[in-house]
Amino acid sequence: MFYIRPGGHNWGAIINDDLSKVHLAVISVWSACVFPALGLIIYNRHQAFVRMRKLKLLIPAVLALHLYLIMVFLVYPLNGLFICEAEFWIMSLLLPAGIALFHAENMLLYSLSHIQRNLIWHDEAYYGERARRLRSKNGLALLWEKFLQKDAYHRTLDLMYVGLGVQFAISLVIYCASRKFHGWGLTGHAVSAGECRRGWEWAPSIVWQFSWSYVFGPCVLWQIRAVEDIHYWKIQTIMTVVASLIGSPLWLLAVYSGKLANVSKYWVAPMWFAPGIITMEFVTLFFPLLEVYQRREYRRSLQGPLIPTVSRTASSTAASRRTNAVAGMKELQLALRTPSHPIFDFAAKKDFTLENLLFLVDVAEFKAEWDQTRQREGETFTADSQNQLFKKGVLIHANYICMRLSEMPINISGRHRNSIENVFGQASKALQRPAVNDSVTPYDSDDRSNALSMATFNQRPAGADLRSDSQELIISPVVSPPANTALTILPQIDEIPSTFDMTVFDAAEEEIQRTVLNNTWNRYVRSF
């Protein structure tokens, strides 16, 4: 028979009834799921769709939320052993920090969607206007302009840091001012353990949960209403907002109203946050692992032959895999050469990997121009032709390879990145602007996603267009970029490295081709 102690939670001795055992069993089982899942995500951290989720936010968000969740499930069994001061600081710091980190990580959907669409709009006029606004301001106005020019993700990070600082300051002032937590202070008086959990002192601790459920969450949903991503971000946002709606109102009723007094004896007030927190942890861990599983299943499917066979040998299986890969690569290369192919729209609006496709297009254009120059001038190029080709290589490096300059750096191995860096790294310094007052830097120089200046140009085809009414992305490949690009701004290159040749991007191109074939192209084909 299921035994529950009469009177339930009363801030007295430790409770050892069956309900306490259920609490301990649930949090133990859930912890046994959370930590291995977190370990699997860390293990697969090199996967593009995992890197996209910013593990530096995902991991601390999950840890902060889970530590708070453990505290919530221990409140009933520990009863009076759980002191009021500890609960105050856990409620005031862990819960806000976890929700703030989760919100910042969740804002990546809107930010990535926005950046992907803007990859085709970075021209001189764009950066020049931003630079002009920066040069015209100073002091607080300059800081505000820099803030406005950041993307949604980095603005959210800035607001999160400020908000958490304010939260800590307010909590410290409340703790020092109220005599409920100690024998000194400015207001209140010593009270019982139950009364200590009530009062105005606790209201600021749920501001973050309330804001996420009723302000930030719905605003994010509105902003991403037209986004149809395949990484489950939109679904996870909807799930967490809905699951978190009950938390704040019922916590307030349990703490400040007697209507839930009998319920609170067995379902303590902080437990009302548990559904929302568990949902946040679940979507943060489950959906990336679901993508890992789906990719693994796709790789296994490549092992099968293109047509049914009675028997298979190891050699026939390997040949079948090669045939599938070669056929897929040919289709992908044809798609990249086809004007207005839907894969560009898919990569920009759903998969958020447009930078990989544009890198392949730009490298193909770079090689095409190299071939044209060779046909025109032979094996020995003129200084001007070689300089022009090298400048285009510098721009490809700046737009896709350089971690300091690129808005969306492609995901390649460190060895390949360093190899390209050795060729173009020195020349790319011409694109760096040391200070706002001395140059046309539109963003903070230490922010790699906002470091491109007026001299940087995303070498988009001249036919690129973004229809605001239909939100349809159209890419029309051309061989040469427009005349008013950074090619006319970069200075004459005095010394071109001897390692610069037509194959300088080959290793990175091959790696990105495999990435696109196994990820973007696979998801694009399966979307039909």
PDB file of N, CA and C in Angstrom, residues 25 71 100 124 129-131 214 219 276 284 304 307 321 328 339 363 372 378 413 444 503:
ATOM      1  N   ALA A  25      13.211   8.664  -6.736  1.00  0.00           N
ATOM      2  CA  ALA A  25      13.314   7.760  -7.882  1.00  0.00           C
ATOM      3  C   ALA A  25      13.187   8.526  -9.198  1.00  0.00           C
ATOM      4  N   MET A  71      17.150  20.241  -6.748  1.00  0.00           N
ATOM      5  CA  MET A  71      16.743  20.920  -5.523  1.00  0.00           C
ATOM      6  C   MET A  71      15.231  20.840  -5.332  1.00  0.00           C
ATOM      7  N   ALA A 100      17.873  31.961 -18.639  1.00  0.00           N
ATOM      8  CA  ALA A 100      18.521  32.948 -19.500  1.00  0.00           C
ATOM      9  C   ALA A 100      19.423  32.269 -20.532  1.00  0.00           C
ATOM     10  N   GLU A 124      29.242  46.946 -50.434  1.00  0.00           N
ATOM     11  CA  GLU A 124      29.885  48.141 -49.881  1.00  0.00           C
ATOM     12  C   GLU A 124      28.875  49.118 -49.296  1.00  0.00           C
ATOM     13  N   GLU A 129      27.130  52.255 -44.902  1.00  0.00           N
ATOM     14  CA  GLU A 129      26.099  52.954 -44.146  1.00  0.00           C
ATOM     15  C   GLU A 129      26.239  52.690 -42.653  1.00  0.00           C
ATOM     16  N   ARG A 130      26.529  51.436 -42.305  1.00  0.00           N
ATOM     17  CA  ARG A 130      26.722  51.118 -40.891  1.00  0.00           C
ATOM     18  C   ARG A 130      27.947  51.827 -40.332  1.00  0.00           C
ATOM     19  N   ALA A 131      29.013  51.868 -41.127  1.00  0.00           N
ATOM     20  CA  ALA A 131      30.223  52.552 -40.677  1.00  0.00           C
ATOM     21  C   ALA A 131      29.968  54.047 -40.496  1.00  0.00           C
ATOM     22  N   TYR A 214       5.745  34.348 -20.789  1.00  0.00           N
ATOM     23  CA  TYR A 214       4.703  35.271 -21.223  1.00  0.00           C
ATOM     24  C   TYR A 214       5.217  36.455 -22.039  1.00  0.00           C
ATOM     25  N   CYS A 219       7.303  36.202 -28.005  1.00  0.00           N
ATOM     26  CA  CYS A 219       7.932  37.103 -28.987  1.00  0.00           C
ATOM     27  C   CYS A 219       8.817  36.323 -29.962  1.00  0.00           C
ATOM     28  N   GLY A 276       7.978  22.696 -16.879  1.00  0.00           N
ATOM     29  CA  GLY A 276       8.669  23.549 -17.842  1.00  0.00           C
ATOM     30  C   GLY A 276      10.154  23.248 -17.927  1.00  0.00           C
ATOM     31  N   THR A 284      16.258  20.312 -25.406  1.00  0.00           N
ATOM     32  CA  THR A 284      17.648  20.714 -25.614  1.00  0.00           C
ATOM     33  C   THR A 284      18.544  19.512 -25.888  1.00  0.00           C
ATOM     34  N   GLY A 304      23.511   0.074 -48.708  1.00  0.00           N
ATOM     35  CA  GLY A 304      22.700  -0.801 -49.544  1.00  0.00           C
ATOM     36  C   GLY A 304      22.910  -0.533 -51.012  1.00  0.00           C
ATOM     37  N   ILE A 307      19.983  -1.364 -56.518  1.00  0.00           N
ATOM     38  CA  ILE A 307      18.941  -2.271 -56.957  1.00  0.00           C
ATOM     39  C   ILE A 307      19.004  -3.522 -56.107  1.00  0.00           C
ATOM     40  N   ARG A 321      28.197   1.357 -52.302  1.00  0.00           N
ATOM     41  CA  ARG A 321      28.347   2.616 -51.562  1.00  0.00           C
ATOM     42  C   ARG A 321      29.035   3.662 -52.413  1.00  0.00           C
ATOM     43  N   GLY A 328      25.259  10.716 -56.103  1.00  0.00           N
ATOM     44  CA  GLY A 328      24.815  11.872 -55.321  1.00  0.00           C
ATOM     45  C   GLY A 328      25.686  13.081 -55.537  1.00  0.00           C
ATOM     46  N   PRO A 339      21.090  27.588 -62.224  1.00  0.00           N
ATOM     47  CA  PRO A 339      20.529  28.844 -61.705  1.00  0.00           C
ATOM     48  C   PRO A 339      19.192  28.599 -60.998  1.00  0.00           C
ATOM     49  N   VAL A 363      34.274  28.877 -54.993  1.00  0.00           N
ATOM     50  CA  VAL A 363      35.488  28.162 -55.360  1.00  0.00           C
ATOM     51  C   VAL A 363      35.412  27.727 -56.828  1.00  0.00           C
ATOM     52  N   GLN A 372      40.154  30.343 -67.355  1.00  0.00           N
ATOM     53  CA  GLN A 372      40.033  31.353 -68.402  1.00  0.00           C
ATOM     54  C   GLN A 372      41.324  32.147 -68.556  1.00  0.00           C
ATOM     55  N   GLY A 378      48.268  31.522 -71.076  1.00  0.00           N
ATOM     56  CA  GLY A 378      49.186  30.408 -70.977  1.00  0.00           C
ATOM     57  C   GLY A 378      49.492  30.081 -69.525  1.00  0.00           C
ATOM     58  N   SER A 413      38.346  20.909 -41.102  1.00  0.00           N
ATOM     59  CA  SER A 413      39.355  20.491 -40.128  1.00  0.00           C
ATOM     60  C   SER A 413      40.370  21.601 -39.896  1.00  0.00           C
ATOM     61  N   ASP A 444      32.032  45.207 -33.635  1.00  0.00           N
ATOM     62  CA  ASP A 444      33.128  44.971 -32.704  1.00  0.00           C
ATOM     63  C   ASP A 444      34.150  44.051 -33.346  1.00  0.00           C
ATOM     64  N   THR A 503      44.821  24.912 -56.838  1.00  0.00           N
ATOM     65  CA  THR A 503      44.362  23.843 -55.931  1.00  0.00           C
ATOM     66  C   THR A 503      44.352  24.259 -54.471  1.00  0.00           C
TER      67      THR A 503
END
